[in-house]
CSV table of C-alpha atoms in Angstrom, one decimal:
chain,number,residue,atom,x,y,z
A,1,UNK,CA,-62.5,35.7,62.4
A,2,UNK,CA,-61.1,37.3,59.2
A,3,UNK,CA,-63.3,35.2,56.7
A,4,UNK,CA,-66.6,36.1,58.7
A,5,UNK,CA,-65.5,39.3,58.0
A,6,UNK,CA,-64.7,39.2,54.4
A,7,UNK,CA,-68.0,37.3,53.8
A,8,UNK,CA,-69.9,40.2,55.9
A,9,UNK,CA,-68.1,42.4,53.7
A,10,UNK,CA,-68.7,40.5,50.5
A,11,UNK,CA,-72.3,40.6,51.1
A,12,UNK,CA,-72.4,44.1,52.3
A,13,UNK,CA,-71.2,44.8,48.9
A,14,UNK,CA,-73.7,43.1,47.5
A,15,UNK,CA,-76.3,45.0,48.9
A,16,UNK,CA,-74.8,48.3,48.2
A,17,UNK,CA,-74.1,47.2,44.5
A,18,UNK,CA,-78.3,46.4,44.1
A,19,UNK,CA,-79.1,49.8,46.2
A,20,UNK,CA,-77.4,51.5,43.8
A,21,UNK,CA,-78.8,50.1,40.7
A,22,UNK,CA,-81.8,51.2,42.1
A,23,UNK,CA,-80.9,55.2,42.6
A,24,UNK,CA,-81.0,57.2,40.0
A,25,UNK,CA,-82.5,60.1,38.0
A,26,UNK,CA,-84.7,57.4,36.4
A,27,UNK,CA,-86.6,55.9,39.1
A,28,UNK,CA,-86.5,51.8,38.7
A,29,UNK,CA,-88.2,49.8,41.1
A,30,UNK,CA,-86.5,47.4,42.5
A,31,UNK,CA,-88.4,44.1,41.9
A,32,UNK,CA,-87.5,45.1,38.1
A,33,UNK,CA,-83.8,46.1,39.0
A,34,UNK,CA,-83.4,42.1,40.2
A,35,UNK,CA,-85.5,41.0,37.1
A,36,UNK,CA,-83.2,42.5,34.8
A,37,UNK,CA,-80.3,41.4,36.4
A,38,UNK,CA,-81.7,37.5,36.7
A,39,UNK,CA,-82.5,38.2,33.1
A,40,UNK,CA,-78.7,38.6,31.8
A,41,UNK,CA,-78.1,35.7,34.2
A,42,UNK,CA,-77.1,32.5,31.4
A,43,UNK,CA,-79.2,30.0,33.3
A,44,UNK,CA,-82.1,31.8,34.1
A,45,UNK,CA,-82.2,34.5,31.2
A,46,UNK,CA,-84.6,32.5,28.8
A,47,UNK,CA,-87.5,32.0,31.6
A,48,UNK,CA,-87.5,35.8,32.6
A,49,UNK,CA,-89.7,38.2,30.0
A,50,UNK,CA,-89.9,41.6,30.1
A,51,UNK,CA,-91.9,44.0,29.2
A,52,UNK,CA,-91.3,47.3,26.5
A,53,UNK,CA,-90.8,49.1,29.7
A,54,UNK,CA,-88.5,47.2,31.3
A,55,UNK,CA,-86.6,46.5,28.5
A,56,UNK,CA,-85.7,50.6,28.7
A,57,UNK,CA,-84.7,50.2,32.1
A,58,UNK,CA,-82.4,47.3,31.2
A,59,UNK,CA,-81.1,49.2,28.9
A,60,UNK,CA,-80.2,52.0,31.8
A,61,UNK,CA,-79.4,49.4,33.9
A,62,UNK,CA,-76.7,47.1,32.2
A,63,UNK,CA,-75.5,49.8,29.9
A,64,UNK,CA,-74.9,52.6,32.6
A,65,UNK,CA,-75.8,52.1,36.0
A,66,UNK,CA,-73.8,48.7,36.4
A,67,UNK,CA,-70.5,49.4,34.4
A,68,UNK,CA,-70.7,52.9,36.6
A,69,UNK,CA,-70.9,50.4,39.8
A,70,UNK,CA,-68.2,48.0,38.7
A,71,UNK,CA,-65.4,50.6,38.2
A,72,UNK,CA,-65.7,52.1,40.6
A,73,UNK,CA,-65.5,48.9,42.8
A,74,UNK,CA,-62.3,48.5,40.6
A,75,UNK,CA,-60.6,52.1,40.6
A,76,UNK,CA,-60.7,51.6,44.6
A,77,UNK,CA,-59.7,48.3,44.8
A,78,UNK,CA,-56.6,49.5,43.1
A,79,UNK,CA,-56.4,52.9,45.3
A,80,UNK,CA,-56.6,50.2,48.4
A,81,UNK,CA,-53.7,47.4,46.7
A,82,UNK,CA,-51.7,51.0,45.6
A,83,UNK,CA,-51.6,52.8,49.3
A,84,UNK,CA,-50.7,49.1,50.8
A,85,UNK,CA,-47.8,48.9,48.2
């Protein structure tokens, strides 16, 4: 019961992490949002080109939007492991 949760819960983050790569003052759709991220992917980075634009929006992507996304994932893990503590 508990892992079908934390895998529900895993993926719900998931989806929440690629909705929010795709909000922003800068509009990026999204088929480019999962380009850029398969693009900075080891295995599959060399088959993926983009174009100047994209390469702008990658730029808002991994340099902002995603480190943005990943702290804060972070700071509240840490608020959840400091209020169990």
């Amino acid at each position: 019961m508990w892992r079908t949760r934390f895998l529900l819960l895993v993926l719900l983050f998931f989806i929440i992490t690629l909705i929010s790569l795709n909000l922003g003052y800068i509009q990026i759709p999204f088929p480019d949002v999962v380009a850029i991220l398969f693009k900075n992917l080891p295995v599959v980075g060399g088959l993926i080109d983009l174009t100047p634009t994209q390469m702008n929006n990658e730029a808002v992507i991994i340099l902002i939007r995603l480190p943005r996304i990943l702290i804060g994932a972070l700071v509240g893990a840490a608020l959840a492991t400091s209020g169990t503590v």
